[in-house]
Amino acid sequence: MTEGRFGRIDGCHFGADWPRDANMLEHIRSALFLPASNPRAIEKARGLACDLVILDLEDSVSDTDKDAAREAAVAAADGDWGGRPLAVRLNGPGLSHEADLEALAGLKGLDLVVVPKVEVPEYAEALANRLGKPLLAMIETPAGIYAAREIAGVRSVVGLLAGSNDLAATLRLPGGREGLTLALQSIVLAARAAGVAALDGVFNLLDDPEALETDCEAGRRLGFDGKSLIHPNQIDTANRIFGPSASELEEARALIAAATGGAERFRGRMIEAMHVDAARRALKRAGLA
């Protein structure tokens, strides 16, 4: 265990001094980004089946619309989101950053804040102290990848979100997920070490459902809990792939019922306590625990 400027770097006690709910995002299969400058999109999102709505003040909003988008996000936080968590992604340092912090600090109805391009834990710590909200930290650069474990260990950080587009650009990759494998797995490892959620990056093609399915399956195989999305037509695919299937739920129920403790045989394979825990997680994600 190492002592840092803000506390112990042990995956659980680095950062702000309020207790975090590290499990607040464990059920998230789909996290939909939408521009806060689009009132029609905000209204439509209230009835969508995504698990998390992220009102965006950053990339999807033009510089001329930043102020209006911020006002719309503040107003939207006062509305009914059907029991789902609501997040806002603020702008990074520079244009509109300070105004975003002032508007979002302590905002009632806002469950968490998405922070772009986090590269050092001290930055997340400083924002947490200003905002008084849990943070979903975006890892979008090589520096962020190298610091991901410490960032995930900040007490106010409840999840890491892969910024795959920016990662691909900064790594100078020609395209595809293949070159991102190490970076994406590093994000999952950091999140698991700290006991927080890990969300996969967005998929850019809007009219290729088969490619979206392949991308989601690749993310789940890497260990991501869910996926960030940029269009409502991506929600059902993400929910289906990142949620347990009917056969997985049947297997989970049967395994839990059969387990008596210790190592034992189940349906032709050996199981032990870790498999029972995984089965219980699957039921919990489906709301059946």
Coordinates of C-alpha atoms in Angstrom, one line a residue:
M1 CA 0.0 0.0 0.0
T2 CA 1.3 3.5 -1.0
E3 CA 0.5 6.8 0.6
G4 CA -0.6 9.4 -2.0
R5 CA -1.3 13.1 -1.8
F6 CA -5.0 12.4 -1.1
G7 CA -4.8 9.1 0.8
R8 CA -4.0 5.5 0.4
I9 CA -3.6 4.1 -3.1
D10 CA -5.1 0.6 -2.5
G11 CA -8.0 0.6 -4.9
C12 CA -10.6 1.8 -2.4
H13 CA -9.4 4.7 -0.3
F14 CA -7.9 7.2 -2.6
G15 CA -9.7 10.5 -3.0
A16 CA -12.7 12.3 -1.5
D17 CA -13.6 11.4 2.0
W18 CA -17.3 10.5 1.5
P19 CA -18.2 6.8 1.1
R20 CA -18.9 5.8 -2.5
D21 CA -21.5 3.4 -3.8
A22 CA -19.1 1.4 -6.0
N23 CA -22.1 -0.7 -7.1
M24 CA -24.3 2.1 -8.4
L25 CA -23.4 1.3 -12.0
E26 CA -23.2 -2.5 -11.8
H27 CA -26.5 -3.0 -13.6
I28 CA -25.7 -0.7 -16.5
R29 CA -25.8 -2.5 -19.9
S30 CA -26.4 0.6 -22.1
A31 CA -25.4 4.2 -21.5
L32 CA -26.8 6.6 -24.1
F33 CA -25.0 9.8 -24.9
L34 CA -27.3 12.5 -26.3
P35 CA -26.6 16.2 -26.9
A36 CA -28.1 18.4 -24.2
S37 CA -28.6 21.0 -26.9
N38 CA -31.4 18.9 -28.4
P39 CA -34.6 19.2 -26.4
R40 CA -36.4 16.6 -28.7
A41 CA -33.7 14.0 -28.0
I42 CA -34.0 14.7 -24.2
E43 CA -37.7 14.3 -24.2
K44 CA -37.5 11.1 -26.3
A45 CA -34.8 9.6 -24.0
R46 CA -37.2 9.6 -21.0
G47 CA -39.1 6.7 -22.6
L48 CA -36.1 4.7 -24.0
A49 CA -34.9 1.4 -22.6
C50 CA -31.3 2.4 -21.9
D51 CA -30.0 1.9 -18.4
L52 CA -28.2 5.3 -18.1
V53 CA -28.8 8.6 -19.9
I54 CA -25.8 10.9 -20.4
L55 CA -26.6 14.4 -21.3
D56 CA -23.6 15.7 -23.2
L57 CA -22.2 19.2 -22.9
E58 CA -18.9 18.3 -24.7
D59 CA -18.2 16.8 -28.1
S60 CA -21.7 16.7 -29.5
V61 CA -22.5 20.3 -28.7
S62 CA -21.1 23.2 -30.8
D63 CA -19.3 26.1 -29.1
T64 CA -22.2 28.4 -29.9
D65 CA -24.7 26.1 -28.1
K66 CA -22.7 25.4 -24.9
D67 CA -24.7 27.8 -22.7
A68 CA -28.1 26.7 -24.0
A69 CA -27.1 23.0 -23.6
R70 CA -26.0 23.6 -20.0
E71 CA -29.3 25.3 -19.1
A72 CA -31.2 22.4 -20.8
A73 CA -29.2 19.8 -18.8
V74 CA -29.9 21.6 -15.5
A75 CA -33.6 21.8 -16.3
A76 CA -33.7 18.1 -17.4
A77 CA -32.2 17.0 -14.1
D78 CA -35.4 18.2 -12.4
G79 CA -37.6 15.8 -14.5
D80 CA -38.7 12.2 -14.2
W81 CA -36.2 9.6 -15.6
G82 CA -38.2 6.6 -14.5
G83 CA -35.8 5.6 -11.7
R84 CA -32.8 5.4 -14.0
P85 CA -29.6 7.3 -13.1
L86 CA -29.0 10.5 -15.0
A87 CA -25.5 11.8 -15.8
V88 CA -24.1 14.9 -17.5
R89 CA -20.8 14.9 -19.3
L90 CA -19.1 18.3 -18.7
N91 CA -16.5 20.0 -20.9
G92 CA -12.8 19.6 -20.1
P93 CA -10.6 22.4 -19.0
G94 CA -11.0 25.5 -21.2
L95 CA -14.1 26.6 -22.9
S96 CA -17.2 26.3 -20.6
H97 CA -15.5 24.2 -18.0
E98 CA -15.9 26.5 -15.1
A99 CA -19.5 27.4 -16.0
D100 CA -20.2 23.6 -16.2
L101 CA -18.8 23.1 -12.7
E102 CA -20.8 25.9 -11.2
A103 CA -24.0 24.7 -12.8
L104 CA -23.6 21.0 -11.9
A105 CA -22.2 21.3 -8.4
G106 CA -24.8 19.8 -6.0
L107 CA -27.5 19.7 -8.7
K108 CA -30.6 18.0 -7.4
G109 CA -31.7 15.1 -9.7
L110 CA -28.2 14.6 -11.2
D111 CA -26.8 11.2 -10.1
L112 CA -23.3 11.4 -11.5
V113 CA -21.0 13.4 -13.7
V114 CA -19.1 12.0 -16.7
V115 CA -15.6 13.5 -16.9
P116 CA -13.7 13.4 -20.2
K117 CA -10.0 12.8 -20.6
V118 CA -9.0 12.0 -17.1
E119 CA -5.3 11.4 -16.9
V120 CA -4.3 11.8 -13.3
P121 CA -6.2 10.9 -10.1
E122 CA -5.7 14.4 -8.7
Y123 CA -7.9 15.8 -11.4
A124 CA -10.8 13.5 -10.5
E125 CA -10.3 14.3 -6.8
A126 CA -10.4 18.1 -7.4
L127 CA -13.6 17.8 -9.5
A128 CA -15.2 15.5 -6.9
N129 CA -14.6 18.1 -4.3
R130 CA -16.2 20.8 -6.4
L131 CA -19.1 18.8 -7.7
G132 CA -20.1 16.7 -4.7
K133 CA -21.2 14.0 -7.1
P134 CA -20.0 10.5 -8.0
L135 CA -17.8 10.5 -11.2
L136 CA -17.7 8.3 -14.3
A137 CA -14.1 8.9 -15.5
M138 CA -13.4 8.6 -19.2
I139 CA -10.1 7.1 -20.1
E140 CA -9.2 8.5 -23.6
T141 CA -5.4 8.9 -23.8
P142 CA -2.3 6.8 -23.3
A143 CA -1.6 8.8 -20.1
G144 CA -5.0 7.9 -18.9
I145 CA -4.4 4.2 -19.6
Y146 CA -1.2 4.3 -17.5
A147 CA -3.0 6.0 -14.6
A148 CA -6.3 4.1 -14.8
R149 CA -5.7 2.1 -11.7
E150 CA -5.1 5.2 -9.5
I151 CA -8.0 7.0 -11.2
A152 CA -10.3 4.1 -10.5
G153 CA -9.1 4.1 -6.9
V154 CA -10.4 7.7 -6.3
R155 CA -13.2 7.2 -3.8
S156 CA -15.7 9.3 -5.8
V157 CA -15.1 7.4 -9.0
V158 CA -17.8 4.8 -9.5
G159 CA -16.7 3.6 -13.0
L160 CA -14.4 3.9 -15.9
L161 CA -15.6 4.6 -19.5
A162 CA -13.4 3.8 -22.4
G163 CA -13.1 6.7 -24.8
S164 CA -12.3 4.4 -27.7
N165 CA -12.4 7.1 -30.5
D166 CA -9.9 9.4 -28.8
L167 CA -7.8 6.4 -27.8
A168 CA -7.6 5.2 -31.4
A169 CA -6.7 8.7 -32.5
T170 CA -4.0 9.3 -29.9
L171 CA -2.5 5.9 -30.6
R172 CA -2.6 6.6 -34.3
L173 CA -4.5 3.4 -35.1
P174 CA -5.8 2.9 -38.7
G175 CA -9.1 1.6 -37.5
G176 CA -10.9 -1.4 -35.8
R177 CA -10.8 -2.7 -32.3
E178 CA -7.8 -4.9 -32.7
G179 CA -5.2 -2.3 -31.9
L180 CA -7.1 -1.2 -28.8
T181 CA -7.2 -4.6 -27.1
L182 CA -4.4 -3.8 -24.6
A183 CA -5.8 -0.4 -23.7
L184 CA -9.3 -1.6 -23.3
Q185 CA -8.2 -4.6 -21.2
S186 CA -6.2 -2.2 -19.0
I187 CA -9.4 -0.2 -18.3
V188 CA -11.2 -3.4 -17.3
L189 CA -8.4 -4.5 -15.1
A190 CA -8.2 -1.1 -13.3
A191 CA -11.9 -1.1 -12.7
R192 CA -11.9 -4.6 -11.3
A193 CA -9.0 -3.9 -9.1
A194 CA -11.0 -0.9 -7.6
G195 CA -14.3 -2.7 -7.6
V196 CA -16.1 -0.3 -9.9
A197 CA -17.9 -0.5 -13.2
A198 CA -16.2 -0.6 -16.6
L199 CA -18.2 0.6 -19.7
D200 CA -17.0 0.0 -23.3
G201 CA -16.6 2.8 -25.8
V202 CA -19.1 3.9 -28.5
F203 CA -19.6 2.3 -31.9
N204 CA -19.7 4.8 -34.7
L205 CA -21.6 3.0 -37.5
L206 CA -25.3 3.7 -37.2
D207 CA -26.6 1.5 -40.0
D208 CA -24.7 -1.8 -39.5
P209 CA -26.5 -3.8 -36.8
E210 CA -24.4 -6.9 -37.4
A211 CA -21.1 -4.9 -36.9
L212 CA -22.6 -3.4 -33.7
E213 CA -23.4 -6.9 -32.4
T214 CA -19.9 -8.0 -33.1
D215 CA -18.5 -4.9 -31.3
C216 CA -20.7 -5.5 -28.3
E217 CA -19.8 -9.2 -28.1
A218 CA -16.1 -8.2 -28.2
G219 CA -16.6 -5.8 -25.4
R220 CA -18.4 -8.4 -23.2
R221 CA -15.6 -10.9 -23.9
L222 CA -13.1 -8.4 -22.6
G223 CA -15.1 -8.1 -19.4
F224 CA -16.9 -4.8 -19.8
D225 CA -20.2 -4.4 -17.8
G226 CA -22.0 -2.4 -20.5
K227 CA -21.5 -0.1 -23.5
S228 CA -21.8 3.6 -24.2
L229 CA -24.0 4.4 -27.2
I230 CA -24.7 7.3 -29.5
H231 CA -28.0 6.4 -31.0
P232 CA -31.3 4.9 -29.7
N233 CA -31.2 2.1 -32.3
Q234 CA -28.2 0.7 -30.5
I235 CA -29.9 0.2 -27.1
D236 CA -31.6 -3.2 -27.7
T237 CA -28.5 -4.8 -29.0
A238 CA -26.4 -3.6 -26.0
N239 CA -29.0 -4.6 -23.5
R240 CA -29.3 -8.1 -25.0
I241 CA -25.6 -8.8 -25.3
F242 CA -24.4 -7.3 -22.0
G243 CA -27.4 -8.7 -20.1
P244 CA -27.6 -12.4 -19.2
S245 CA -29.5 -14.5 -21.7
A246 CA -32.3 -16.9 -20.8
S247 CA -30.0 -19.9 -21.0
E248 CA -27.4 -18.1 -18.8
L249 CA -30.1 -17.4 -16.2
E250 CA -31.3 -21.0 -16.2
E251 CA -27.7 -22.2 -15.8
A252 CA -27.2 -19.7 -12.9
R253 CA -30.3 -20.8 -11.1
A254 CA -29.5 -24.5 -11.5
L255 CA -25.9 -24.0 -10.4
I256 CA -26.9 -22.1 -7.2
A257 CA -29.4 -24.8 -6.4
A258 CA -26.9 -27.6 -6.9
A259 CA -24.0 -26.0 -5.0
T260 CA -23.4 -27.4 -1.6
G261 CA -20.0 -25.8 -0.8
G262 CA -16.5 -26.5 -1.9
A263 CA -15.4 -28.0 -5.2
E264 CA -18.0 -30.3 -6.8
R265 CA -19.3 -31.5 -10.1
F266 CA -22.0 -29.7 -12.0
R267 CA -23.2 -30.6 -15.5
G268 CA -20.0 -32.2 -16.4
R269 CA -17.6 -29.6 -15.0
M270 CA -16.1 -28.6 -11.7
I271 CA -17.5 -25.6 -9.8
E272 CA -16.6 -23.9 -6.6
A273 CA -17.5 -20.7 -4.7
M274 CA -16.4 -18.3 -7.5
H275 CA -18.8 -19.9 -9.9
V276 CA -21.7 -19.5 -7.4
D277 CA -20.8 -15.8 -7.0
A278 CA -20.8 -15.3 -10.8
A279 CA -24.2 -17.0 -11.0
R280 CA -25.6 -14.7 -8.3
R281 CA -24.2 -11.7 -10.2
A282 CA -26.0 -12.8 -13.3
L283 CA -29.3 -13.0 -11.5
K284 CA -28.7 -9.6 -9.8
R285 CA -28.1 -8.0 -13.2
A286 CA -31.4 -9.4 -14.4
G287 CA -33.2 -8.1 -11.3
L288 CA -33.8 -11.6 -10.1
A289 CA -31.6 -11.7 -7.0

